[in-house]
Short mmCIF file of C-alpha atoms in Angstrom, two decimals:
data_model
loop_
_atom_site.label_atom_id
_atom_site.label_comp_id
_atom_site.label_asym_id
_atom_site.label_seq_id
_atom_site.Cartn_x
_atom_site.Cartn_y
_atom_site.Cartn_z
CA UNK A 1 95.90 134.81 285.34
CA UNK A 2 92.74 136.29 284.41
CA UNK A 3 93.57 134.50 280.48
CA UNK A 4 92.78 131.52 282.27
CA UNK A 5 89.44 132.81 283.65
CA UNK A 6 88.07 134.07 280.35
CA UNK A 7 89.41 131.58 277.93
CA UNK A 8 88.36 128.46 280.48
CA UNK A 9 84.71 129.11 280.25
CA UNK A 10 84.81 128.17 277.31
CA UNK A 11 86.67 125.61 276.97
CA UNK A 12 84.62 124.09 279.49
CA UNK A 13 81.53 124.67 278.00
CA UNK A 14 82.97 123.41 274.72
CA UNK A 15 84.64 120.09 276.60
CA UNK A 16 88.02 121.07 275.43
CA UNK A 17 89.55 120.13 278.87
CA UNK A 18 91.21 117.06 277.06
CA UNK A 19 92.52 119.17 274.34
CA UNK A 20 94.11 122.30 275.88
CA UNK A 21 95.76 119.00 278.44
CA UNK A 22 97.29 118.23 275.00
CA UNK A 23 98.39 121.15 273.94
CA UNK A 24 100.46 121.39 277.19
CA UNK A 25 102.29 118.30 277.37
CA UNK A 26 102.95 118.90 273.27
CA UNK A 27 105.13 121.49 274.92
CA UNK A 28 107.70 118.95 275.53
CA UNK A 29 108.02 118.10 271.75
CA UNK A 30 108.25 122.01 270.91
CA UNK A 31 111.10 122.65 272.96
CA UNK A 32 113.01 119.52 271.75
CA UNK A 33 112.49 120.65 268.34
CA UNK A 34 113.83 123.76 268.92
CA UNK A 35 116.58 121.89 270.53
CA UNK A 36 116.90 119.89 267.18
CA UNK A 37 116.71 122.79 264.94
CA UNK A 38 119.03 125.24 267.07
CA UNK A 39 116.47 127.65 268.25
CA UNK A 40 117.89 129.14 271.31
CA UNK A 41 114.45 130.78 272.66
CA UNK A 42 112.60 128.13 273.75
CA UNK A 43 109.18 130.28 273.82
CA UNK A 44 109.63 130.90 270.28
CA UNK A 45 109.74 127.14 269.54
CA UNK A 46 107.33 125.87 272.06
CA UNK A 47 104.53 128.52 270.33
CA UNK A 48 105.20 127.64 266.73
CA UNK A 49 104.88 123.47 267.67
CA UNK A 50 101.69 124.51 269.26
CA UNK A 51 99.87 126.65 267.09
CA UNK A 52 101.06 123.89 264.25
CA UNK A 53 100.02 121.14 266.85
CA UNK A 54 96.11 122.97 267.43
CA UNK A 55 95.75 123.25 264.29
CA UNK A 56 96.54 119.93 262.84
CA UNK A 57 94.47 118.25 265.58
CA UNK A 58 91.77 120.46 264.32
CA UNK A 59 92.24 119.14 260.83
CA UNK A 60 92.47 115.85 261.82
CA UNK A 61 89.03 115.73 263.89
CA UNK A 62 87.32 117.25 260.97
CA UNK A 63 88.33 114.82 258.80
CA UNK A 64 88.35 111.27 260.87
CA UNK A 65 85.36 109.18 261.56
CA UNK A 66 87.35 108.50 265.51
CA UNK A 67 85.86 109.98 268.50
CA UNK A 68 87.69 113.17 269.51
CA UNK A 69 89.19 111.66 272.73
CA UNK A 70 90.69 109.05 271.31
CA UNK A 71 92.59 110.93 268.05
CA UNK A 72 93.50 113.89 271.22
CA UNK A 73 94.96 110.57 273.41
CA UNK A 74 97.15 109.66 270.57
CA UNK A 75 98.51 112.97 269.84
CA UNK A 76 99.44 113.64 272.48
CA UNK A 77 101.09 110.22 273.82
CA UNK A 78 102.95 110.21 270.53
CA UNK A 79 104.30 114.39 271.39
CA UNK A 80 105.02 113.23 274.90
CA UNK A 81 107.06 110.23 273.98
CA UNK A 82 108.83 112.24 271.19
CA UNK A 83 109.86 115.14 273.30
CA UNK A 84 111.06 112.77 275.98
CA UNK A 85 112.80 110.86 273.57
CA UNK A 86 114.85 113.87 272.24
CA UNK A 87 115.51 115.30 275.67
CA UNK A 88 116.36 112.31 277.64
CA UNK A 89 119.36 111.50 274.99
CA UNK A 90 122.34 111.58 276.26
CA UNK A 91 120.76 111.98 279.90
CA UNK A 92 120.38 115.91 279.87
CA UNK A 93 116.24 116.12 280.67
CA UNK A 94 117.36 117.00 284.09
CA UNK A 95 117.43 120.75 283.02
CA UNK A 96 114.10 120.54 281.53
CA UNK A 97 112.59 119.22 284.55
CA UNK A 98 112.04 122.26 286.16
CA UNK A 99 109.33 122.68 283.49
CA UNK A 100 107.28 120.31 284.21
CA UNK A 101 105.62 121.61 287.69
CA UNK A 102 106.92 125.69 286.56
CA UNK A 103 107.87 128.20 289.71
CA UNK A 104 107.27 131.36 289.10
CA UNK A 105 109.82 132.47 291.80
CA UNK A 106 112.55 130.66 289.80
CA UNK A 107 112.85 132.28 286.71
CA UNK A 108 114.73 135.58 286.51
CA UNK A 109 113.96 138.71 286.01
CA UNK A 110 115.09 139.25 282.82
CA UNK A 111 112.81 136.85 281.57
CA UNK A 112 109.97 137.90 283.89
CA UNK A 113 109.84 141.13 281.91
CA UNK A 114 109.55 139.54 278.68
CA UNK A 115 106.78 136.68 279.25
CA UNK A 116 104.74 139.38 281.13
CA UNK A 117 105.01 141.43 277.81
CA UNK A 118 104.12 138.50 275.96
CA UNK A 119 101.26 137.81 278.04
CA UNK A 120 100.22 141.22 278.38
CA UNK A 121 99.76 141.24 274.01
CA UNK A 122 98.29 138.06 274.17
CA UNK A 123 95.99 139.45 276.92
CA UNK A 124 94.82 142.30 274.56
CA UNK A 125 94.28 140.14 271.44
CA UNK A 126 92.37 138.01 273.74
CA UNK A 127 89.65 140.10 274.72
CA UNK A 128 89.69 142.08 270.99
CA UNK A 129 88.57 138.46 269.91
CA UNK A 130 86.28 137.92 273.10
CA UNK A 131 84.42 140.86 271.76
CA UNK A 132 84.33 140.33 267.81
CA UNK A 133 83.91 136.30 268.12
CA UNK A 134 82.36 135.56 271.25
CA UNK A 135 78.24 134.88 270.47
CA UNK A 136 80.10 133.21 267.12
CA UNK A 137 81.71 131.39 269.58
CA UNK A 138 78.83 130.55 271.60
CA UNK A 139 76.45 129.95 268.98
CA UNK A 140 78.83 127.05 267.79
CA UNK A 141 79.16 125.09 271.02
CA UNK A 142 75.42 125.53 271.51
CA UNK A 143 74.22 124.25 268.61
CA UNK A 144 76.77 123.88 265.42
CA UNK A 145 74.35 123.10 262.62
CA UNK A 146 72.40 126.20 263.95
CA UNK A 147 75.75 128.14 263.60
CA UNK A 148 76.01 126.85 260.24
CA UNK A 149 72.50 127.85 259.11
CA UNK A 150 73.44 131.50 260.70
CA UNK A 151 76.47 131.52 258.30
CA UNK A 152 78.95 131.56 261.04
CA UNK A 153 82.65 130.79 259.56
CA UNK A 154 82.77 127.38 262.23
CA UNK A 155 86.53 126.41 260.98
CA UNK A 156 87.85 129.97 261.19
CA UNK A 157 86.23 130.66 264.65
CA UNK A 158 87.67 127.16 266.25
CA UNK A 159 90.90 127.28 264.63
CA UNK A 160 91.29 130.83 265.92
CA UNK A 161 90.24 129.83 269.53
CA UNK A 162 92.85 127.04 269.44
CA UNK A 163 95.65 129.18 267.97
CA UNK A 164 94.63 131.36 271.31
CA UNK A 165 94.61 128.62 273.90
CA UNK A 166 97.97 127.26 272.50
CA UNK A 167 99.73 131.12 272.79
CA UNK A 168 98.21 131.05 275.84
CA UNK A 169 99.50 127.48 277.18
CA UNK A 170 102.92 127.48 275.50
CA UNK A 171 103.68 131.51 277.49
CA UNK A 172 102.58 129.87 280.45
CA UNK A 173 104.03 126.48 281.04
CA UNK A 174 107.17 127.69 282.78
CA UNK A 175 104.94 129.93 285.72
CA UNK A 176 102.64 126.71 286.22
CA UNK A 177 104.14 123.70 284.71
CA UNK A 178 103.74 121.18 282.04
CA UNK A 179 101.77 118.94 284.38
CA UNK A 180 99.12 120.87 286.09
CA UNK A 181 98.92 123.74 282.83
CA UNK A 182 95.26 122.50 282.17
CA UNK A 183 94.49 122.67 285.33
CA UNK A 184 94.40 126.40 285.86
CA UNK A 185 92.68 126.59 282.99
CA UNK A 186 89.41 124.30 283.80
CA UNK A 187 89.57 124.62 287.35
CA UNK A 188 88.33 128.43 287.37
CA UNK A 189 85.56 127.83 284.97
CA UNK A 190 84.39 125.06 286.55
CA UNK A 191 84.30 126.19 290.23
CA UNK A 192 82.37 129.54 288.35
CA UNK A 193 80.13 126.95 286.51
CA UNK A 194 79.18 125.38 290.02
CA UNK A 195 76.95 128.85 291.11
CA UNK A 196 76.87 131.19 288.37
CA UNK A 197 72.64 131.54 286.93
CA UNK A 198 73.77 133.48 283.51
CA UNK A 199 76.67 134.21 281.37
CA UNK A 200 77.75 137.46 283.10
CA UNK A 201 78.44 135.87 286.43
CA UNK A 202 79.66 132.50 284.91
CA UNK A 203 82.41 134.68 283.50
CA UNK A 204 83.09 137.42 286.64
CA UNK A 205 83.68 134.44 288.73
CA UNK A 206 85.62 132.50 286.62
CA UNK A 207 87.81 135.47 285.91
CA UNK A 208 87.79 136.39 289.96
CA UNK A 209 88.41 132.72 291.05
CA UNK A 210 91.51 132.70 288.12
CA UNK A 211 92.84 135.63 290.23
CA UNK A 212 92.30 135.50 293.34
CA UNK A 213 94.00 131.46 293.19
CA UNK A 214 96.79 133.28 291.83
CA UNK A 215 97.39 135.88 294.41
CA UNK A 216 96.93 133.81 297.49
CA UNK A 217 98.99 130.70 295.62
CA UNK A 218 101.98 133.06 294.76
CA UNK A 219 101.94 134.31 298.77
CA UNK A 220 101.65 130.89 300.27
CA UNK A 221 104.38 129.31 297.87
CA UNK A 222 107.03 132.09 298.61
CA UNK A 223 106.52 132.32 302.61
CA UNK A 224 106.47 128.19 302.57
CA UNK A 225 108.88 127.59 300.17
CA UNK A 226 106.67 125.63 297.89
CA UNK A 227 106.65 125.66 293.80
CA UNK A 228 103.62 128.34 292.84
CA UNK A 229 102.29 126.06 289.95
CA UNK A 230 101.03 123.23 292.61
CA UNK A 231 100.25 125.63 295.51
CA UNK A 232 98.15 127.66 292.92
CA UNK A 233 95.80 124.67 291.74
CA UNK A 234 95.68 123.37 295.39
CA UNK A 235 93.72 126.89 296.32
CA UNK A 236 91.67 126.92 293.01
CA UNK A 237 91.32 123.19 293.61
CA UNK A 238 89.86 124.27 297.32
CA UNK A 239 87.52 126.63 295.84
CA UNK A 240 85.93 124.41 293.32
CA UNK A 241 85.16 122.07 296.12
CA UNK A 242 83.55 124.86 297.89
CA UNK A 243 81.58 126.21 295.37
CA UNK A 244 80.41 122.81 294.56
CA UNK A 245 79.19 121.88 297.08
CA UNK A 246 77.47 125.19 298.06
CA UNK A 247 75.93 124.95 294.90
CA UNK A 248 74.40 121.65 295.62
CA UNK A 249 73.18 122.73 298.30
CA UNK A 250 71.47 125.89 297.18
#
């Protein structure tokens, strides 16, 4: 959870809500390649589609004269509709529904142990790139030309924050679900956004919100029998709301 909280500030201040939205329903197409290609771990093909998938749409902005929302919509209509088209055949989706809202309580211990080591490296090589890349990072969705000037690799530090994102979105689609992914990851940052004055407390809160949505979610869901992916966002959703309009007000 607290992935969400760092990596969402800045994907909110860098209006990537659209894109990390993307990279979560391309999860649909990753698994039904793996399906094609006869990868039995579905993580393993879900993260290689989506670091492939980041990157290309990287290329692909750089390079086309289209606004970024609209080259993002296509992408990932034309994922969607290809991963539905794969899994659908022969009417077996129904076993791939499950991921499309995620419940943490459903999925079994075994694999419990190894997504939480998964997330726990991704974790790590999150915040060893928080602290190398992070003013990089910040210069660029201040100003990019003024990045540029201050020879700041701008490809290398973007493609490296996508790659990121999409580990971090592909590990975590079956807790959460397909459908809501992006909005644990915006949610946070924004509510944080709403009342923080500087950087530090932009990112404490966004990390704390990230959490503390997570605990309360995961209670709530297993005591009323709900699935932890919605009840999570409903309580982060709650907080935003709060914070918002507290903010407004102060």
């Amino acid at each position: 959870t607290p992935l969400f909280g760092i990596l969402g500030t800045m994907i909110v201040n860098n209006k990537m809500a659209f894109f990390s939205d993307a990279l979560g329903h391309s999860a649909l197409t990753g698994i039904a390649v793996g399906v094609v290609c006869g990868i039995p771990d579905t993580n393993l093909s879900m993260v290689i589609f989506g670091i492939v998938f980041a990157l290309l749409l990287n290329w692909i902005k750089s390079k086309s004269t289209a606004s970024t929302d609209t080259i993002i919509s296509v992408f990932s209509s034309c994922c969607i509709a290809i991963g539905l088209a794969i899994l659908s055949r022969g009417g077996n989706f129904s076993k791939y529904s499950s991921l499309l809202v995620g419940d943490v309580l459903s999925i079994s211990k075994k694999e419990t142990k190894r997504e939480i080591v998964y997330l726990l490296l991704i974790f790590l090589a999150t915040i060893v790139f928080w602290i190398l890349c992070y003013n990089r990072l910040q210069a660029i969705s201040l100003h990019r030309t003024l990045a540029k000037s201050k020879h700041i690799r701008i490809r290398l530090i973007e493609n490296l924050f996508s790659v990121f994102i999409a580990l971090m979105v592909m590990l975590s689609i079956k807790w959460v679900g397909i459908l809501i992914i992006n909005a644990l990851l915006i949610l946070p940052a924004a509510s944080s956004r709403n009342i923080s004055e500087n950087l530090r407390e932009y990112h404490f809160f966004s990390i704390l919100y990230s959490v503390f949505s997570g605990i309360v979610g995961l209670f709530i869901s297993y005591y009323t029998n709900v699935a932890t992916g919605p009840m999570i966002v409903i309580i982060a959703s709650v907080i935003f709301f709060a914070t918002y309009f507290y903010g407004r007000n102060r």
